[in-house]
C-alpha positions as YAML, in Angstrom:
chain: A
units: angstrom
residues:
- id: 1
  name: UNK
  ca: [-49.67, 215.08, 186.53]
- id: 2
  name: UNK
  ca: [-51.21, 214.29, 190.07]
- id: 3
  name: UNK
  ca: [-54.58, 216.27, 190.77]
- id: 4
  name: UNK
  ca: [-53.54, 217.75, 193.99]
- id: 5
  name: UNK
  ca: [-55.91, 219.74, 196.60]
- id: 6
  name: UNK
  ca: [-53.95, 222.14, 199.51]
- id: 7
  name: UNK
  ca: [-55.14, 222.33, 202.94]
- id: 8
  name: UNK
  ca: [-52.23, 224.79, 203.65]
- id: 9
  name: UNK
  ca: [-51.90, 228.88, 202.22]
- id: 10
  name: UNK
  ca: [-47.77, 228.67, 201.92]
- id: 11
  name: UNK
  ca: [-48.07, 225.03, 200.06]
- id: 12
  name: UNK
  ca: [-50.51, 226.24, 198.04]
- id: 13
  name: UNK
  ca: [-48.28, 228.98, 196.44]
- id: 14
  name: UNK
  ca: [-45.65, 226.91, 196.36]
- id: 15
  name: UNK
  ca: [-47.21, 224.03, 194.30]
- id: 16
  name: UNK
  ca: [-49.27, 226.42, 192.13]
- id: 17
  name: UNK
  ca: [-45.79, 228.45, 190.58]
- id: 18
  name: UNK
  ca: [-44.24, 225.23, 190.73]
- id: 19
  name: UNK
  ca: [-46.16, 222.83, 188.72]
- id: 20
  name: UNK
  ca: [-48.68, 225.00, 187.14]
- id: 21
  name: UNK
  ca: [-52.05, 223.14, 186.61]
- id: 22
  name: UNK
  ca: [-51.66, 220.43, 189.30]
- id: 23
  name: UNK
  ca: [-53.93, 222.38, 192.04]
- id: 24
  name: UNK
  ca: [-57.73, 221.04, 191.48]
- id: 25
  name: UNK
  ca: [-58.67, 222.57, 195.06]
- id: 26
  name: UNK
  ca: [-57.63, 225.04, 197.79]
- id: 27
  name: UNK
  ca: [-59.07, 226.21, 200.69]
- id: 28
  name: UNK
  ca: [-60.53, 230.01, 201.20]
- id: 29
  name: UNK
  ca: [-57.55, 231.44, 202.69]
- id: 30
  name: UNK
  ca: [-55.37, 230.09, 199.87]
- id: 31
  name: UNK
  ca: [-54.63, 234.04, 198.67]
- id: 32
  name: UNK
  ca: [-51.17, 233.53, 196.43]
- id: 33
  name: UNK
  ca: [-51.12, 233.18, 193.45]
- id: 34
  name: UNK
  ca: [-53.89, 236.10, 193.32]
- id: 35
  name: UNK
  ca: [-54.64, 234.45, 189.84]
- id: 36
  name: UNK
  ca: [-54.98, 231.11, 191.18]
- id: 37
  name: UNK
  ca: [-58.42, 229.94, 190.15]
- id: 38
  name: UNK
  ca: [-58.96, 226.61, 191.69]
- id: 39
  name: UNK
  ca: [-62.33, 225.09, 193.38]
- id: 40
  name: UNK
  ca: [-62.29, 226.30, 197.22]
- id: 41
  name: UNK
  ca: [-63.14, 223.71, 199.61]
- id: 42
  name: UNK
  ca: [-63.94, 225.65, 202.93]
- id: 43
  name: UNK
  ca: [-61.33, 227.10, 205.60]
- id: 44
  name: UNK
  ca: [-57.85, 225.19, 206.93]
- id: 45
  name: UNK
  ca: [-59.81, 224.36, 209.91]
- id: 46
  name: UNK
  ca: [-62.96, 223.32, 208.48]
- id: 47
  name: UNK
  ca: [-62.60, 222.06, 205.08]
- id: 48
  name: UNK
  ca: [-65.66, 220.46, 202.62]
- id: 49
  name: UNK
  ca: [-64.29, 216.98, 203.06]
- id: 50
  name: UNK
  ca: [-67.48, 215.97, 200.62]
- id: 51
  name: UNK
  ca: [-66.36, 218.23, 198.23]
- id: 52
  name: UNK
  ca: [-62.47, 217.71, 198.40]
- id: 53
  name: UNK
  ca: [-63.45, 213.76, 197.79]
- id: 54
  name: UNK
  ca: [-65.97, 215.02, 194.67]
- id: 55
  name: UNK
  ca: [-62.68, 216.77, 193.14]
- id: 56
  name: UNK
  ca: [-61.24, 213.09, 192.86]
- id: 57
  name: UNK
  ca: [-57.58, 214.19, 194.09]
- id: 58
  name: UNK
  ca: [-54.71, 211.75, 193.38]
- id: 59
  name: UNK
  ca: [-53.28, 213.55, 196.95]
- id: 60
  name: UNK
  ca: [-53.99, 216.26, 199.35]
- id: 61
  name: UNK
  ca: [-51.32, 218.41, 200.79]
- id: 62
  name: UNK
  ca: [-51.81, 219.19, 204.73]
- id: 63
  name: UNK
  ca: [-50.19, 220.31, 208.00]
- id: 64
  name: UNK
  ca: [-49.67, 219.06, 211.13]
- id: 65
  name: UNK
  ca: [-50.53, 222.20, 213.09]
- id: 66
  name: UNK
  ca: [-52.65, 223.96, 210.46]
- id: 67
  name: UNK
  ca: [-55.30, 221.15, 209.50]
- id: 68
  name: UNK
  ca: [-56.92, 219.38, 212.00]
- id: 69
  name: UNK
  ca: [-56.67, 214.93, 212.11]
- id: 70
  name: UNK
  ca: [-60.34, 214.68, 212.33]
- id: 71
  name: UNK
  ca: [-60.60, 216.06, 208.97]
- id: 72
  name: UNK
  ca: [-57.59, 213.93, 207.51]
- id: 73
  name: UNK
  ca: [-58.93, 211.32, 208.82]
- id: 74
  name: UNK
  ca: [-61.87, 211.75, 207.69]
- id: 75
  name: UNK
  ca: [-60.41, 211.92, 203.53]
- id: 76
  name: UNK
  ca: [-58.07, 208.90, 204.21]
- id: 77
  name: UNK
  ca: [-61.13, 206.93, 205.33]
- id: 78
  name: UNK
  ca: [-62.76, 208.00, 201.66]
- id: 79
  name: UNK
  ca: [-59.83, 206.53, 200.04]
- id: 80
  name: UNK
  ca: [-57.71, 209.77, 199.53]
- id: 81
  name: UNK
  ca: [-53.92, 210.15, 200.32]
- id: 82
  name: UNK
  ca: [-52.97, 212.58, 202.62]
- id: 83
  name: UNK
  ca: [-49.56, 213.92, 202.70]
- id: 84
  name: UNK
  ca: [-49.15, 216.01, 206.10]
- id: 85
  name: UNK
  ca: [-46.05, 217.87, 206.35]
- id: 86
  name: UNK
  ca: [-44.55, 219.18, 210.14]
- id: 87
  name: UNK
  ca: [-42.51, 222.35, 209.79]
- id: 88
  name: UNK
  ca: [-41.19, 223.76, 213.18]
- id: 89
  name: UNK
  ca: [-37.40, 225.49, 211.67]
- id: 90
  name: UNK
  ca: [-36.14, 226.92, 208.71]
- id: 91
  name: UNK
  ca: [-34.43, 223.82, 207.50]
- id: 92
  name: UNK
  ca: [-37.20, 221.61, 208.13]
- id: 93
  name: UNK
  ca: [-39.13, 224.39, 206.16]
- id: 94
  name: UNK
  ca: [-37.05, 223.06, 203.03]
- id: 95
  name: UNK
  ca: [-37.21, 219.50, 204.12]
- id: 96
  name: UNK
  ca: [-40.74, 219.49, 203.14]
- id: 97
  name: UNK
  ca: [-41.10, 221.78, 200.34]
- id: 98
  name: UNK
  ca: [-38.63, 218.90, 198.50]
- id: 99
  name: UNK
  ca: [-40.93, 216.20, 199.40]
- id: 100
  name: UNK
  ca: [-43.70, 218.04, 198.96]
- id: 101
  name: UNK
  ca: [-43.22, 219.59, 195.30]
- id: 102
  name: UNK
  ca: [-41.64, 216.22, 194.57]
- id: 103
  name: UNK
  ca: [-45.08, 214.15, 195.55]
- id: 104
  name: UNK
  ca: [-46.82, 217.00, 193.20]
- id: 105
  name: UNK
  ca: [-44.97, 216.16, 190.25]
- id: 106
  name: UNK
  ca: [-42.21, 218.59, 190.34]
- id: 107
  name: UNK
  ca: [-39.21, 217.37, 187.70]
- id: 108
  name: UNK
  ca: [-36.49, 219.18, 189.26]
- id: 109
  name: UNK
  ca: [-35.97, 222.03, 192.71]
- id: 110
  name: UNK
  ca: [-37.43, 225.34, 191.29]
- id: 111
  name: UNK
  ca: [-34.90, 227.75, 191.20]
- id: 112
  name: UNK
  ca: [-37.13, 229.77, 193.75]
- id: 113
  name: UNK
  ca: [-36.56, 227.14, 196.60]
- id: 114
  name: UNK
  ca: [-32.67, 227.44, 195.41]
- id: 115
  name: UNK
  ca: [-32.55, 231.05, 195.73]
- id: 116
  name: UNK
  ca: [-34.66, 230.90, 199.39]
- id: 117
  name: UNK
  ca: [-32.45, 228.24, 200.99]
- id: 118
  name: UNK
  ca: [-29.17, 230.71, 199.93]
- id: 119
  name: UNK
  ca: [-30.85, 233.37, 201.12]
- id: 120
  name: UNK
  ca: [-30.97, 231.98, 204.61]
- id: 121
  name: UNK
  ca: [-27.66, 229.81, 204.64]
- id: 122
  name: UNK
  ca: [-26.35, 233.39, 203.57]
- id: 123
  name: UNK
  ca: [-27.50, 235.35, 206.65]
- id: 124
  name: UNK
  ca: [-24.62, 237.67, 208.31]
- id: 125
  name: UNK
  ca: [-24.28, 236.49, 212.31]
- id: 126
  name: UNK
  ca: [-25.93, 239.21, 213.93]
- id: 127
  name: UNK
  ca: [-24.34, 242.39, 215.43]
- id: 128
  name: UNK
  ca: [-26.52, 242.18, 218.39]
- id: 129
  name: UNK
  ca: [-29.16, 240.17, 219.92]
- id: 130
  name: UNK
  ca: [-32.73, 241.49, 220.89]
- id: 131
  name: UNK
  ca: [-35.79, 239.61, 222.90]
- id: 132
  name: UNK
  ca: [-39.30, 239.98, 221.42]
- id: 133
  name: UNK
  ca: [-42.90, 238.96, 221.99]
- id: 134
  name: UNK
  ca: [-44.59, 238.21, 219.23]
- id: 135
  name: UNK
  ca: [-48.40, 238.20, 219.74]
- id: 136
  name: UNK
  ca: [-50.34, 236.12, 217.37]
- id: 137
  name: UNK
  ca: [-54.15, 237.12, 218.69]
- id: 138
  name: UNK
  ca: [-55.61, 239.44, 221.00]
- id: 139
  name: UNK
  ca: [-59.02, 239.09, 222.83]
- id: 140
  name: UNK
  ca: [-57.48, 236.58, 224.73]
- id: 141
  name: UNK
  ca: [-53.66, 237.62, 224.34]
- id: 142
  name: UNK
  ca: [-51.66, 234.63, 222.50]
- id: 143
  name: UNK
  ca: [-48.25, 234.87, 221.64]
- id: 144
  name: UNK
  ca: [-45.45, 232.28, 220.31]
- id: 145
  name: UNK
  ca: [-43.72, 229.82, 222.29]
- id: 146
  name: UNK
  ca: [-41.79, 227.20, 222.34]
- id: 147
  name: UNK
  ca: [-40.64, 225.07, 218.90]
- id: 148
  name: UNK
  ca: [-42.49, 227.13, 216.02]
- id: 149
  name: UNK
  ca: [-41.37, 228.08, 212.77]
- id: 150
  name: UNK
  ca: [-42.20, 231.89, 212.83]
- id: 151
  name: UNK
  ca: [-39.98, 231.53, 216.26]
- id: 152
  name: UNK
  ca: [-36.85, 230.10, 214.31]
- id: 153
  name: UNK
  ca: [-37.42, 232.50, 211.70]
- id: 154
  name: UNK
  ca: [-37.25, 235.87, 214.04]
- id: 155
  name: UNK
  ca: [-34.24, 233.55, 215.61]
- id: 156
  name: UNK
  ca: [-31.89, 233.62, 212.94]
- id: 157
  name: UNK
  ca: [-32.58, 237.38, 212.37]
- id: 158
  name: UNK
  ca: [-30.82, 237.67, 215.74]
- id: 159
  name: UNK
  ca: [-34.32, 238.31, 217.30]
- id: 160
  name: UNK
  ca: [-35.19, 235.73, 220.69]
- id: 161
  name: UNK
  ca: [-38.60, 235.21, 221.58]
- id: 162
  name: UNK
  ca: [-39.06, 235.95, 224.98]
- id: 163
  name: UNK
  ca: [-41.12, 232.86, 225.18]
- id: 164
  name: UNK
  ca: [-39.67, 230.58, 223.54]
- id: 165
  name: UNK
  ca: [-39.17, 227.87, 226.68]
- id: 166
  name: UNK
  ca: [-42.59, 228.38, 227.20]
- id: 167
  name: UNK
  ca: [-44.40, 224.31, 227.73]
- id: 168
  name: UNK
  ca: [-47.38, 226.15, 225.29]
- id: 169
  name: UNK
  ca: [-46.53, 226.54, 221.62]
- id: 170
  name: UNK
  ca: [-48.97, 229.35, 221.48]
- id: 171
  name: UNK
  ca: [-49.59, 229.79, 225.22]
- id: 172
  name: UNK
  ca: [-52.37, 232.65, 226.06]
- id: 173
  name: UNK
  ca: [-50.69, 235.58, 228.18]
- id: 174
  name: UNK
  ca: [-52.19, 238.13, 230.02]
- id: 175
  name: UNK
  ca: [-51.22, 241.39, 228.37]
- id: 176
  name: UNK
  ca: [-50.01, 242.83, 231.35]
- id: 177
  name: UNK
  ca: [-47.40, 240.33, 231.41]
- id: 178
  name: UNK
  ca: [-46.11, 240.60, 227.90]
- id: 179
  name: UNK
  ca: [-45.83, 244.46, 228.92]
- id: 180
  name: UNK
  ca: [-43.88, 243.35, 232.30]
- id: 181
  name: UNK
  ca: [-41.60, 241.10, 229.82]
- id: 182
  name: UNK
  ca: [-40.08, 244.77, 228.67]
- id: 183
  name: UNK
  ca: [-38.93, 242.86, 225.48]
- id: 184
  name: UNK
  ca: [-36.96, 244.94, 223.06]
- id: 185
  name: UNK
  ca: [-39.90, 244.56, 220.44]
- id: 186
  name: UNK
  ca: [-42.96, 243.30, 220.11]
- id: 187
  name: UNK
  ca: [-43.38, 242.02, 216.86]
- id: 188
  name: UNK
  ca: [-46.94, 242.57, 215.34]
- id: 189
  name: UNK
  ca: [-47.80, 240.38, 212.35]
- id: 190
  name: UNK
  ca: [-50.70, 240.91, 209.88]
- id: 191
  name: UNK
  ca: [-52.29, 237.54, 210.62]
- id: 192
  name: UNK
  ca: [-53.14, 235.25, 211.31]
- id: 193
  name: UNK
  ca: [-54.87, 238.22, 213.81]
- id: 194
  name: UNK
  ca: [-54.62, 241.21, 211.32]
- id: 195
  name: UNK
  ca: [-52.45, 243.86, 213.56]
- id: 196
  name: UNK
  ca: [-52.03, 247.60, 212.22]
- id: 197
  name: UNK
  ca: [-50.86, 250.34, 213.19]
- id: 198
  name: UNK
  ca: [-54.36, 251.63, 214.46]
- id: 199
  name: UNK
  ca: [-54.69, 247.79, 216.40]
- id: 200
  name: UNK
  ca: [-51.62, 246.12, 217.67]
- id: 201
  name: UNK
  ca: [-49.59, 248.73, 219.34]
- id: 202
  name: UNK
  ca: [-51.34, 251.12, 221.60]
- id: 203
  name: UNK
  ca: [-51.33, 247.60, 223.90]
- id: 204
  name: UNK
  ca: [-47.78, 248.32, 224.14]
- id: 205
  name: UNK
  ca: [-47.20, 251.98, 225.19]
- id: 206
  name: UNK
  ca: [-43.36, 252.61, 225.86]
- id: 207
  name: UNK
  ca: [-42.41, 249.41, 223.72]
- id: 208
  name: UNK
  ca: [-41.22, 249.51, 220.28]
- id: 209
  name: UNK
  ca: [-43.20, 247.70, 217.85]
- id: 210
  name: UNK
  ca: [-42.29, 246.20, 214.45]
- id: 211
  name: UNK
  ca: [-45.32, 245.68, 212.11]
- id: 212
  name: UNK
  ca: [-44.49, 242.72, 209.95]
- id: 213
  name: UNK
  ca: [-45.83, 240.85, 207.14]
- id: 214
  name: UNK
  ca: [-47.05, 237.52, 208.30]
- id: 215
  name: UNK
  ca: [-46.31, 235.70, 204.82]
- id: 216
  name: UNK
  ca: [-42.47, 236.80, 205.24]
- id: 217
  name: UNK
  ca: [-42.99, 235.37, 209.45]
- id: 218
  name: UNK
  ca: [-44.91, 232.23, 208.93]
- id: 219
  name: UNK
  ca: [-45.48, 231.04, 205.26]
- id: 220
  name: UNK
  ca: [-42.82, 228.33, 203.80]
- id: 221
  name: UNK
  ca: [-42.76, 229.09, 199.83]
- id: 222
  name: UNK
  ca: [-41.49, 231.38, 197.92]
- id: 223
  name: UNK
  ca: [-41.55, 234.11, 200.30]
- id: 224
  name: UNK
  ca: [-38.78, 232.74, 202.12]
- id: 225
  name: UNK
  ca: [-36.71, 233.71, 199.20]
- id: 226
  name: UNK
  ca: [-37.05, 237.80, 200.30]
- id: 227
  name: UNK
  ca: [-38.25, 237.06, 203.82]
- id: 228
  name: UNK
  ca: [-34.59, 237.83, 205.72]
- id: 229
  name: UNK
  ca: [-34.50, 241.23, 203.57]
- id: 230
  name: UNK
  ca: [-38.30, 241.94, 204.46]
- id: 231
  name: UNK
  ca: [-38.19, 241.20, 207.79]
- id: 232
  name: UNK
  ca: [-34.91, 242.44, 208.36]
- id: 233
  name: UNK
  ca: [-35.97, 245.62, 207.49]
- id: 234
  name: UNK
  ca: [-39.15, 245.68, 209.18]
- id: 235
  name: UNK
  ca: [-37.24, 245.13, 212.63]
- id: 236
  name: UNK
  ca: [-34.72, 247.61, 212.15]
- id: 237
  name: UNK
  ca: [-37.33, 250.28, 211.21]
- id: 238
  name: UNK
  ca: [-39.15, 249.63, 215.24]
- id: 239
  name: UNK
  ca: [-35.74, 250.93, 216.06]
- id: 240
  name: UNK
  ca: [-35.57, 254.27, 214.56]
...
């Protein structure tokens, strides 16, 4: 079994209740499983390269928009191999998980991956159509744009991001202008800012606002397999 070390929250899960006892090393925002008990190696952004090369892993999981290529650099250059996945849809989502659980030393698909990719071939076609902004940080403003994953996601739900043509992929707005937008919803996840109900919405007076769980919006692993139920639910509840 490859000694594997995660750069990325969503891979981590994925390897860890896939091929139990391959994870050496994850970083500090690697929070599923809860049991996972792994060495952590510093944040997505700023990993321990030092002590990711001490851990001697056969291969380190990482993302294109997650980790940053000074860092991966920085372990290929120490002799480690870096396997950097680049998820920006649903399908692509699965793409990588297969090559990724495959490189870890998965023997088959878990049924879990099975189950998520159903889930989402599965959808209904939606009755109607709504536009959203879907703020990912305040203090500045910064919302999704064009060519992202959580976009896609909110897509197939029959939810369009209002800017998703934008030329930024996380372009900073001026609140003003996301109120101007007058989208249907704003959806509010839990991180990567943490939005509640006490933080998130009063920006938005006269808007509806669906408060989401930002595993379900932007992790790909196992939560894709309830995500269209969770979600789904979540956006139909800003409604009422």
């Amino acid at each position: 079994m490859p000694r594997v070390v995660s750069l990325v929250p969503s891979l981590t899960e994925a390897v860890a209740v896939t091929v139990p006892g391959a994870l050496v090393g994850a970083t500090d925002w690697c929070s599923r499983p809860a049991d996972l008990d792994v060495t952590r190696v510093g944040g997505t952004k700023n990993p321990a390269v030092a002590r990711i090369v001490s851990l001697a892993p056969d291969l380190v999981v990482a993302n294109e928009e997650e980790n940053r290529a000074p860092d991966l650099d920085a372990l290929r250059a120490a002799g480690v191999e870096v396997l950097v996945t680049e998820v920006r849809d649903v399908p692509g989502a699965f793409r990588e998980l297969d090559r990724v659980l495959a490189a870890c030393g998965a023997g088959a698909r878990p049924g879990w991956l099975d189950e998520a990719e159903a889930a989402w071939s599965g959808l209904p076609v939606p009755g109607r159509r709504t536009t959203a902004v879907v703020p990912v940080w305040r203090r500045p403003w910064m919302v999704l744009g064009r060519d992202t994953f959580a976009g896609d996601v909110l897509a197939r739900l029959g939810v369009d991001n209002h800017y998703a043509a934008h030329p930024d992929r996380y372009p900073r707005v001026p609140l003003p202008e996301l109120c101007a937008a007058a989208p249907d919803v704003v959806v509010l996840p839990d991180e990567p800012y943490r939005f509640t109900a006490e933080d998130g919405p009063e920006a938005f007076p006269g808007l509806a606002c669906a408060l989401v769980d930002g595993r379900h919006l932007t992790w790909y692993g196992p939560s894709l397999a309830e995500a269209p139920r969770v979600l789904g639910a979540a956006l139909r509840a800003a409604h009422r």
